[in-house]
């Protein structure tokens, strides 16, 4: 098999492949330097280097299998064009880059017409995952999966004895699920950041002391890679100044776009992924220093306002933990809802339980918690909303008072906690017996004759607002 694109992800994935019994890996990169460097640095891998697409194709046994790991976008299209030129029907091209799923749908359709198989595959785990075992989310045809399955199982992370790879669904399904994975990752990180901020401002503990809190949390139901690395980051002190590293890092969060894609896609699907959206927007807000400077003098509680209201720091920290767990359940529930809606829209058969299992190892959101999601879907594969599974109902019940108290404390003290509070608002919206959506329907009917349905009769209705205000049967113009 072969790998095209030998930057950090491609070269690590190639080394992972080469380390498996019986594999010989051909490698190719657009510019020669990366290939030379990889060969020099890792002679033990026994790579077969190619310096043209023709050489690359000739080095592969048929049916050929090549994994592309290049900068997503035009680079991917350029490499696909070249591979299609030198490959034959029956060969398999796998795109392991972070492609937008709609691009993958387009590419799969175009490549399929040549008789070559095209598989868009989500790869999670960063450079270490690529080397030691990533979580893999391949889409593409059933036929490709027959060939690819054993290869991918051999290089994927292992969680509780199972390789973290499943055939997610056809064409763009793998990249769709990877996109949602990244969206959930945004929400999870934002929630953790809000928890840290609340604890710091609420208790006055230092980052190193808060690192101990996170390390402790990592031994309980919140156990996850992100909680683990949060403790590591908070414990780090800056060599140059001796201050906590987190205090010398500029507080403007970057983004590579997959969170925004998740939200844009969810808007199109009509799925409320509010936790993910708040996380994306919170990064955007942080990255406008000019607006933040202009707003710095706006009225509101003082920076240390929360400290005075926290009389029992340990109890406060436990409340934050419960609020974090409840908000995290909401974020994951919303993410799985988006996958369910995407599957319905694009005709994919996605096993949500299998998705939660392949995220248990290798990837950034790996967590104990994913076992609970797997259990929920094992009990009820057609669960309409993950929140309603018995385990989550219990956890959300346990968190109620703390969750509300923390959101109220944040609001009162002027601490921004957009993901905590939007998760709670979503939760309350979902469980409400009646929503003010009825009023919105009334308003829409008033200004635009958009009609409404009644709770006590079938049909669609319109009130003659500018006439005698009687009600008439109407065509549904929703
Ligand atoms: N970094 C991560 O943690 C991570 C995790 C999961 C997925 N990914 C995805 O994995 C892929 C690779 O990521 P990366 O960080 O290793 O590399 P990258 O910086 O995204 O891309 C660099 C690679 O793309 C090649 N490339 C760019 N344009 C090209 C073109 N027009 N034709 C041929 N090759 C082209 C470069 O070749 P030259 O050397 O010739 O410039 C180089 O090999 C990306 O799609 C990324 O989004 C990354």
PDB file of N, CA, C and O in Angstrom, residues 308-369:
ATOM      1  N   UNK A 308     -16.398  36.255  46.703  1.00  0.00           N
ATOM      2  CA  UNK A 308     -17.077  36.533  47.967  1.00  0.00           C
ATOM      3  C   UNK A 308     -18.281  35.628  48.181  1.00  0.00           C
ATOM      4  O   UNK A 308     -18.693  35.388  49.307  1.00  0.00           O
ATOM      5  N   UNK A 309     -18.867  35.105  47.074  1.00  0.00           N
ATOM      6  CA  UNK A 309     -20.076  34.278  47.241  1.00  0.00           C
ATOM      7  C   UNK A 309     -19.743  32.804  47.493  1.00  0.00           C
ATOM      8  O   UNK A 309     -20.613  32.017  47.809  1.00  0.00           O
ATOM      9  N   UNK A 310     -18.475  32.435  47.320  1.00  0.00           N
ATOM     10  CA  UNK A 310     -18.103  31.027  47.514  1.00  0.00           C
ATOM     11  C   UNK A 310     -17.572  30.853  48.937  1.00  0.00           C
ATOM     12  O   UNK A 310     -16.463  31.273  49.252  1.00  0.00           O
ATOM     13  N   UNK A 311     -18.397  30.231  49.761  1.00  0.00           N
ATOM     14  CA  UNK A 311     -17.978  30.066  51.162  1.00  0.00           C
ATOM     15  C   UNK A 311     -17.314  28.718  51.392  1.00  0.00           C
ATOM     16  O   UNK A 311     -16.493  28.579  52.290  1.00  0.00           O
ATOM     17  N   UNK A 312     -17.675  27.722  50.569  1.00  0.00           N
ATOM     18  CA  UNK A 312     -17.105  26.386  50.740  1.00  0.00           C
ATOM     19  C   UNK A 312     -16.467  25.976  49.403  1.00  0.00           C
ATOM     20  O   UNK A 312     -17.156  25.463  48.508  1.00  0.00           O
ATOM     21  N   UNK A 313     -15.152  26.209  49.237  1.00  0.00           N
ATOM     22  CA  UNK A 313     -14.520  25.958  47.932  1.00  0.00           C
ATOM     23  C   UNK A 313     -14.676  24.516  47.452  1.00  0.00           C
ATOM     24  O   UNK A 313     -14.924  24.284  46.268  1.00  0.00           O
ATOM     25  N   UNK A 314     -14.578  23.546  48.357  1.00  0.00           N
ATOM     26  CA  UNK A 314     -14.695  22.145  47.922  1.00  0.00           C
ATOM     27  C   UNK A 314     -16.093  21.850  47.375  1.00  0.00           C
ATOM     28  O   UNK A 314     -16.255  21.158  46.369  1.00  0.00           O
ATOM     29  N   UNK A 315     -17.091  22.395  48.075  1.00  0.00           N
ATOM     30  CA  UNK A 315     -18.467  22.180  47.615  1.00  0.00           C
ATOM     31  C   UNK A 315     -18.680  22.863  46.259  1.00  0.00           C
ATOM     32  O   UNK A 315     -19.335  22.317  45.358  1.00  0.00           O
ATOM     33  N   UNK A 316     -18.089  24.051  46.093  1.00  0.00           N
ATOM     34  CA  UNK A 316     -18.214  24.790  44.827  1.00  0.00           C
ATOM     35  C   UNK A 316     -17.570  23.988  43.683  1.00  0.00           C
ATOM     36  O   UNK A 316     -18.145  23.847  42.599  1.00  0.00           O
ATOM     37  N   UNK A 317     -16.399  23.429  43.966  1.00  0.00           N
ATOM     38  CA  UNK A 317     -15.703  22.645  42.935  1.00  0.00           C
ATOM     39  C   UNK A 317     -16.535  21.420  42.554  1.00  0.00           C
ATOM     40  O   UNK A 317     -16.643  21.068  41.377  1.00  0.00           O
ATOM     41  N   UNK A 318     -17.172  20.804  43.502  1.00  0.00           N
ATOM     42  CA  UNK A 318     -18.012  19.642  43.197  1.00  0.00           C
ATOM     43  C   UNK A 318     -19.222  20.065  42.360  1.00  0.00           C
ATOM     44  O   UNK A 318     -19.637  19.355  41.439  1.00  0.00           O
ATOM     45  N   UNK A 319     -19.745  21.249  42.657  1.00  0.00           N
ATOM     46  CA  UNK A 319     -20.865  21.753  41.840  1.00  0.00           C
ATOM     47  C   UNK A 319     -20.407  21.993  40.398  1.00  0.00           C
ATOM     48  O   UNK A 319     -21.120  21.683  39.447  1.00  0.00           O
ATOM     49  N   UNK A 320     -19.216  22.541  40.252  1.00  0.00           N
ATOM     50  CA  UNK A 320     -18.692  22.780  38.897  1.00  0.00           C
ATOM     51  C   UNK A 320     -18.520  21.434  38.179  1.00  0.00           C
ATOM     52  O   UNK A 320     -18.854  21.297  36.996  1.00  0.00           O
ATOM     53  N   UNK A 321     -18.028  20.443  38.890  1.00  0.00           N
ATOM     54  CA  UNK A 321     -17.820  19.122  38.268  1.00  0.00           C
ATOM     55  C   UNK A 321     -19.153  18.561  37.749  1.00  0.00           C
ATOM     56  O   UNK A 321     -19.249  18.078  36.624  1.00  0.00           O
ATOM     57  N   UNK A 322     -20.172  18.650  38.577  1.00  0.00           N
ATOM     58  CA  UNK A 322     -21.476  18.114  38.165  1.00  0.00           C
ATOM     59  C   UNK A 322     -22.052  18.913  36.997  1.00  0.00           C
ATOM     60  O   UNK A 322     -22.632  18.348  36.068  1.00  0.00           O
ATOM     61  N   UNK A 323     -21.857  20.237  37.038  1.00  0.00           N
ATOM     62  CA  UNK A 323     -22.353  21.085  35.945  1.00  0.00           C
ATOM     63  C   UNK A 323     -21.607  20.759  34.646  1.00  0.00           C
ATOM     64  O   UNK A 323     -22.193  20.722  33.560  1.00  0.00           O
ATOM     65  N   UNK A 324     -20.315  20.496  34.786  1.00  0.00           N
ATOM     66  CA  UNK A 324     -19.513  20.139  33.607  1.00  0.00           C
ATOM     67  C   UNK A 324     -20.008  18.817  33.020  1.00  0.00           C
ATOM     68  O   UNK A 324     -20.194  18.698  31.800  1.00  0.00           O
ATOM     69  N   UNK A 325     -20.257  17.859  33.880  1.00  0.00           N
ATOM     70  CA  UNK A 325     -20.688  16.549  33.385  1.00  0.00           C
ATOM     71  C   UNK A 325     -22.047  16.658  32.681  1.00  0.00           C
ATOM     72  O   UNK A 325     -22.234  16.107  31.591  1.00  0.00           O
ATOM     73  N   UNK A 326     -22.970  17.384  33.290  1.00  0.00           N
ATOM     74  CA  UNK A 326     -24.298  17.537  32.688  1.00  0.00           C
ATOM     75  C   UNK A 326     -24.198  18.252  31.335  1.00  0.00           C
ATOM     76  O   UNK A 326     -24.810  17.844  30.342  1.00  0.00           O
ATOM     77  N   UNK A 327     -23.378  19.309  31.278  1.00  0.00           N
ATOM     78  CA  UNK A 327     -23.246  20.069  30.028  1.00  0.00           C
ATOM     79  C   UNK A 327     -22.577  19.214  28.955  1.00  0.00           C
ATOM     80  O   UNK A 327     -22.891  19.315  27.764  1.00  0.00           O
ATOM     81  N   UNK A 328     -21.662  18.372  29.400  1.00  0.00           N
ATOM     82  CA  UNK A 328     -20.970  17.490  28.455  1.00  0.00           C
ATOM     83  C   UNK A 328     -21.949  16.466  27.867  1.00  0.00           C
ATOM     84  O   UNK A 328     -21.919  16.185  26.665  1.00  0.00           O
ATOM     85  N   UNK A 329     -22.842  15.966  28.699  1.00  0.00           N
ATOM     86  CA  UNK A 329     -23.861  15.027  28.197  1.00  0.00           C
ATOM     87  C   UNK A 329     -24.696  15.722  27.115  1.00  0.00           C
ATOM     88  O   UNK A 329     -24.971  15.150  26.058  1.00  0.00           O
ATOM     89  N   UNK A 330     -25.046  16.982  27.362  1.00  0.00           N
ATOM     90  CA  UNK A 330     -25.824  17.731  26.367  1.00  0.00           C
ATOM     91  C   UNK A 330     -25.035  17.869  25.067  1.00  0.00           C
ATOM     92  O   UNK A 330     -25.554  17.626  23.972  1.00  0.00           O
ATOM     93  N   UNK A 331     -23.763  18.235  25.175  1.00  0.00           N
ATOM     94  CA  UNK A 331     -22.959  18.458  23.961  1.00  0.00           C
ATOM     95  C   UNK A 331     -22.853  17.176  23.131  1.00  0.00           C
ATOM     96  O   UNK A 331     -22.985  17.208  21.902  1.00  0.00           O
ATOM     97  N   UNK A 332     -22.630  16.062  23.787  1.00  0.00           N
ATOM     98  CA  UNK A 332     -22.519  14.796  23.049  1.00  0.00           C
ATOM     99  C   UNK A 332     -23.873  14.385  22.478  1.00  0.00           C
ATOM    100  O   UNK A 332     -23.959  13.891  21.352  1.00  0.00           O
ATOM    101  N   UNK A 333     -24.919  14.610  23.263  1.00  0.00           N
ATOM    102  CA  UNK A 333     -26.256  14.280  22.773  1.00  0.00           C
ATOM    103  C   UNK A 333     -26.559  15.080  21.509  1.00  0.00           C
ATOM    104  O   UNK A 333     -27.076  14.555  20.518  1.00  0.00           O
ATOM    105  N   UNK A 334     -26.192  16.353  21.524  1.00  0.00           N
ATOM    106  CA  UNK A 334     -26.423  17.196  20.343  1.00  0.00           C
ATOM    107  C   UNK A 334     -25.589  16.703  19.157  1.00  0.00           C
ATOM    108  O   UNK A 334     -26.063  16.676  18.019  1.00  0.00           O
ATOM    109  N   UNK A 335     -24.356  16.313  19.414  1.00  0.00           N
ATOM    110  CA  UNK A 335     -23.491  15.819  18.336  1.00  0.00           C
ATOM    111  C   UNK A 335     -24.053  14.549  17.707  1.00  0.00           C
ATOM    112  O   UNK A 335     -24.110  14.420  16.474  1.00  0.00           O
ATOM    113  N   UNK A 336     -24.499  13.629  18.550  1.00  0.00           N
ATOM    114  CA  UNK A 336     -25.069  12.384  18.000  1.00  0.00           C
ATOM    115  C   UNK A 336     -26.381  12.659  17.273  1.00  0.00           C
ATOM    116  O   UNK A 336     -26.706  11.988  16.296  1.00  0.00           O
ATOM    117  N   UNK A 337     -27.101  13.663  17.733  1.00  0.00           N
ATOM    118  CA  UNK A 337     -28.331  14.056  17.050  1.00  0.00           C
ATOM    119  C   UNK A 337     -27.989  14.547  15.636  1.00  0.00           C
ATOM    120  O   UNK A 337     -28.692  14.240  14.664  1.00  0.00           O
ATOM    121  N   UNK A 338     -26.889  15.290  15.531  1.00  0.00           N
ATOM    122  CA  UNK A 338     -26.479  15.789  14.209  1.00  0.00           C
ATOM    123  C   UNK A 338     -26.076  14.620  13.304  1.00  0.00           C
ATOM    124  O   UNK A 338     -26.359  14.637  12.097  1.00  0.00           O
ATOM    125  N   UNK A 339     -25.437  13.607  13.866  1.00  0.00           N
ATOM    126  CA  UNK A 339     -25.072  12.446  13.031  1.00  0.00           C
ATOM    127  C   UNK A 339     -26.344  11.736  12.556  1.00  0.00           C
ATOM    128  O   UNK A 339     -26.468  11.361  11.385  1.00  0.00           O
ATOM    129  N   UNK A 340     -27.298  11.588  13.467  1.00  0.00           N
ATOM    130  CA  UNK A 340     -28.551  10.911  13.112  1.00  0.00           C
ATOM    131  C   UNK A 340     -29.256  11.683  11.983  1.00  0.00           C
ATOM    132  O   UNK A 340     -29.702  11.102  10.998  1.00  0.00           O
ATOM    133  N   UNK A 341     -29.289  13.002  12.113  1.00  0.00           N
ATOM    134  CA  UNK A 341     -29.957  13.813  11.097  1.00  0.00           C
ATOM    135  C   UNK A 341     -29.191  13.772   9.765  1.00  0.00           C
ATOM    136  O   UNK A 341     -29.789  13.724   8.689  1.00  0.00           O
ATOM    137  N   UNK A 342     -27.852  13.792   9.849  1.00  0.00           N
ATOM    138  CA  UNK A 342     -27.038  13.718   8.627  1.00  0.00           C
ATOM    139  C   UNK A 342     -27.260  12.391   7.916  1.00  0.00           C
ATOM    140  O   UNK A 342     -27.390  12.328   6.682  1.00  0.00           O
ATOM    141  N   UNK A 343     -27.320  11.316   8.698  1.00  0.00           N
ATOM    142  CA  UNK A 343     -27.530   9.986   8.111  1.00  0.00           C
ATOM    143  C   UNK A 343     -28.876   9.942   7.388  1.00  0.00           C
ATOM    144  O   UNK A 343     -28.981   9.418   6.270  1.00  0.00           O
ATOM    145  N   UNK A 344     -29.902  10.535   8.023  1.00  0.00           N
ATOM    146  CA  UNK A 344     -31.231  10.534   7.397  1.00  0.00           C
ATOM    147  C   UNK A 344     -31.216  11.372   6.112  1.00  0.00           C
ATOM    148  O   UNK A 344     -31.772  10.987   5.081  1.00  0.00           O
ATOM    149  N   UNK A 345     -30.519  12.494   6.152  1.00  0.00           N
ATOM    150  CA  UNK A 345     -30.485  13.405   4.998  1.00  0.00           C
ATOM    151  C   UNK A 345     -29.723  12.794   3.813  1.00  0.00           C
ATOM    152  O   UNK A 345     -30.118  12.931   2.661  1.00  0.00           O
ATOM    153  N   UNK A 346     -28.613  12.131   4.108  1.00  0.00           N
ATOM    154  CA  UNK A 346     -27.744  11.653   3.029  1.00  0.00           C
ATOM    155  C   UNK A 346     -27.877  10.161   2.757  1.00  0.00           C
ATOM    156  O   UNK A 346     -27.131   9.610   1.950  1.00  0.00           O
ATOM    157  N   UNK A 347     -28.806   9.497   3.443  1.00  0.00           N
ATOM    158  CA  UNK A 347     -29.063   8.088   3.171  1.00  0.00           C
ATOM    159  C   UNK A 347     -27.978   7.156   3.661  1.00  0.00           C
ATOM    160  O   UNK A 347     -27.701   6.133   3.035  1.00  0.00           O
ATOM    161  N   UNK A 348     -27.353   7.494   4.778  1.00  0.00           N
ATOM    162  CA  UNK A 348     -26.318   6.615   5.344  1.00  0.00           C
ATOM    163  C   UNK A 348     -26.918   5.765   6.458  1.00  0.00           C
ATOM    164  O   UNK A 348     -27.749   6.236   7.225  1.00  0.00           O
ATOM    165  N   UNK A 349     -26.459   4.523   6.541  1.00  0.00           N
ATOM    166  CA  UNK A 349     -26.845   3.659   7.667  1.00  0.00           C
ATOM    167  C   UNK A 349     -25.719   3.776   8.688  1.00  0.00           C
ATOM    168  O   UNK A 349     -24.711   3.100   8.559  1.00  0.00           O
ATOM    169  N   UNK A 350     -25.834   4.673   9.645  1.00  0.00           N
ATOM    170  CA  UNK A 350     -24.749   4.851  10.614  1.00  0.00           C
ATOM    171  C   UNK A 350     -25.140   4.223  11.951  1.00  0.00           C
ATOM    172  O   UNK A 350     -26.200   4.532  12.498  1.00  0.00           O
ATOM    173  N   UNK A 351     -24.287   3.331  12.417  1.00  0.00           N
ATOM    174  CA  UNK A 351     -24.506   2.681  13.712  1.00  0.00           C
ATOM    175  C   UNK A 351     -23.916   3.600  14.795  1.00  0.00           C
ATOM    176  O   UNK A 351     -22.694   3.666  14.965  1.00  0.00           O
ATOM    177  N   UNK A 352     -24.784   4.320  15.492  1.00  0.00           N
ATOM    178  CA  UNK A 352     -24.312   5.330  16.452  1.00  0.00           C
ATOM    179  C   UNK A 352     -23.535   4.699  17.606  1.00  0.00           C
ATOM    180  O   UNK A 352     -22.569   5.279  18.110  1.00  0.00           O
ATOM    181  N   UNK A 353     -23.932   3.492  17.992  1.00  0.00           N
ATOM    182  CA  UNK A 353     -23.197   2.793  19.047  1.00  0.00           C
ATOM    183  C   UNK A 353     -21.773   2.486  18.591  1.00  0.00           C
ATOM    184  O   UNK A 353     -20.799   2.652  19.344  1.00  0.00           O
ATOM    185  N   UNK A 354     -21.642   2.065  17.332  1.00  0.00           N
ATOM    186  CA  UNK A 354     -20.301   1.753  16.798  1.00  0.00           C
ATOM    187  C   UNK A 354     -19.452   3.018  16.733  1.00  0.00           C
ATOM    188  O   UNK A 354     -18.246   2.991  17.014  1.00  0.00           O
ATOM    189  N   UNK A 355     -20.070   4.148  16.386  1.00  0.00           N
ATOM    190  CA  UNK A 355     -19.324   5.416  16.348  1.00  0.00           C
ATOM    191  C   UNK A 355     -18.794   5.748  17.742  1.00  0.00           C
ATOM    192  O   UNK A 355     -17.622   6.102  17.913  1.00  0.00           O
ATOM    193  N   UNK A 356     -19.645   5.592  18.763  1.00  0.00           N
ATOM    194  CA  UNK A 356     -19.173   5.923  20.117  1.00  0.00           C
ATOM    195  C   UNK A 356     -18.043   4.973  20.516  1.00  0.00           C
ATOM    196  O   UNK A 356     -17.110   5.383  21.203  1.00  0.00           O
ATOM    197  N   UNK A 357     -18.086   3.723  20.049  1.00  0.00           N
ATOM    198  CA  UNK A 357     -17.019   2.778  20.440  1.00  0.00           C
ATOM    199  C   UNK A 357     -15.694   3.109  19.762  1.00  0.00           C
ATOM    200  O   UNK A 357     -14.633   2.982  20.374  1.00  0.00           O
ATOM    201  N   UNK A 358     -15.731   3.559  18.508  1.00  0.00           N
ATOM    202  CA  UNK A 358     -14.447   3.848  17.841  1.00  0.00           C
ATOM    203  C   UNK A 358     -13.830   5.152  18.329  1.00  0.00           C
ATOM    204  O   UNK A 358     -12.679   5.440  18.046  1.00  0.00           O
ATOM    205  N   UNK A 359     -14.590   5.943  19.073  1.00  0.00           N
ATOM    206  CA  UNK A 359     -14.026   7.174  19.661  1.00  0.00           C
ATOM    207  C   UNK A 359     -13.428   6.919  21.045  1.00  0.00           C
ATOM    208  O   UNK A 359     -12.939   7.830  21.692  1.00  0.00           O
ATOM    209  N   UNK A 360     -13.481   5.660  21.510  1.00  0.00           N
ATOM    210  CA  UNK A 360     -12.970   5.394  22.866  1.00  0.00           C
ATOM    211  C   UNK A 360     -11.445   5.355  22.924  1.00  0.00           C
ATOM    212  O   UNK A 360     -10.863   5.412  23.998  1.00  0.00           O
ATOM    213  N   UNK A 361     -10.819   5.207  21.770  1.00  0.00           N
ATOM    214  CA  UNK A 361      -9.355   5.157  21.763  1.00  0.00           C
ATOM    215  C   UNK A 361      -8.821   5.966  20.598  1.00  0.00           C
ATOM    216  O   UNK A 361      -9.509   6.193  19.599  1.00  0.00           O
ATOM    217  N   UNK A 362      -7.571   6.414  20.729  1.00  0.00           N
ATOM    218  CA  UNK A 362      -6.905   7.072  19.600  1.00  0.00           C
ATOM    219  C   UNK A 362      -7.255   8.529  19.434  1.00  0.00           C
ATOM    220  O   UNK A 362      -6.401   9.335  19.096  1.00  0.00           O
ATOM    221  N   UNK A 363      -8.517   8.905  19.649  1.00  0.00           N
ATOM    222  CA  UNK A 363      -8.892  10.269  19.273  1.00  0.00           C
ATOM    223  C   UNK A 363      -8.894  11.227  20.464  1.00  0.00           C
ATOM    224  O   UNK A 363      -8.770  10.817  21.613  1.00  0.00           O
ATOM    225  N   UNK A 364      -9.063  12.495  20.156  1.00  0.00           N
ATOM    226  CA  UNK A 364      -8.949  13.549  21.168  1.00  0.00           C
ATOM    227  C   UNK A 364     -10.089  13.490  22.191  1.00  0.00           C
ATOM    228  O   UNK A 364      -9.911  13.865  23.341  1.00  0.00           O
ATOM    229  N   UNK A 365     -11.263  13.052  21.769  1.00  0.00           N
ATOM    230  CA  UNK A 365     -12.375  13.030  22.737  1.00  0.00           C
ATOM    231  C   UNK A 365     -12.512  11.663  23.411  1.00  0.00           C
ATOM    232  O   UNK A 365     -13.558  11.360  23.992  1.00  0.00           O
ATOM    233  N   UNK A 366     -11.458  10.854  23.361  1.00  0.00           N
ATOM    234  CA  UNK A 366     -11.560   9.525  23.987  1.00  0.00           C
ATOM    235  C   UNK A 366     -11.867   9.691  25.482  1.00  0.00           C
ATOM    236  O   UNK A 366     -11.300  10.560  26.156  1.00  0.00           O
ATOM    237  N   UNK A 367     -12.779   8.853  25.950  1.00  0.00           N
ATOM    238  CA  UNK A 367     -13.278   9.020  27.317  1.00  0.00           C
ATOM    239  C   UNK A 367     -14.035   7.770  27.749  1.00  0.00           C
ATOM    240  O   UNK A 367     -14.638   7.082  26.916  1.00  0.00           O
ATOM    241  N   UNK A 368     -14.033   7.540  29.035  1.00  0.00           N
ATOM    242  CA  UNK A 368     -14.847   6.497  29.657  1.00  0.00           C
ATOM    243  C   UNK A 368     -16.308   6.640  29.258  1.00  0.00           C
ATOM    244  O   UNK A 368     -17.006   5.670  28.978  1.00  0.00           O
ATOM    245  N   UNK A 369     -16.717   7.898  29.299  1.00  0.00           N
ATOM    246  CA  UNK A 369     -18.085   8.307  29.036  1.00  0.00           C
ATOM    247  C   UNK A 369     -18.672   7.685  27.747  1.00  0.00           C
ATOM    248  O   UNK A 369     -19.864   7.411  27.654  1.00  0.00           O
TER     249      UNK A 369
END
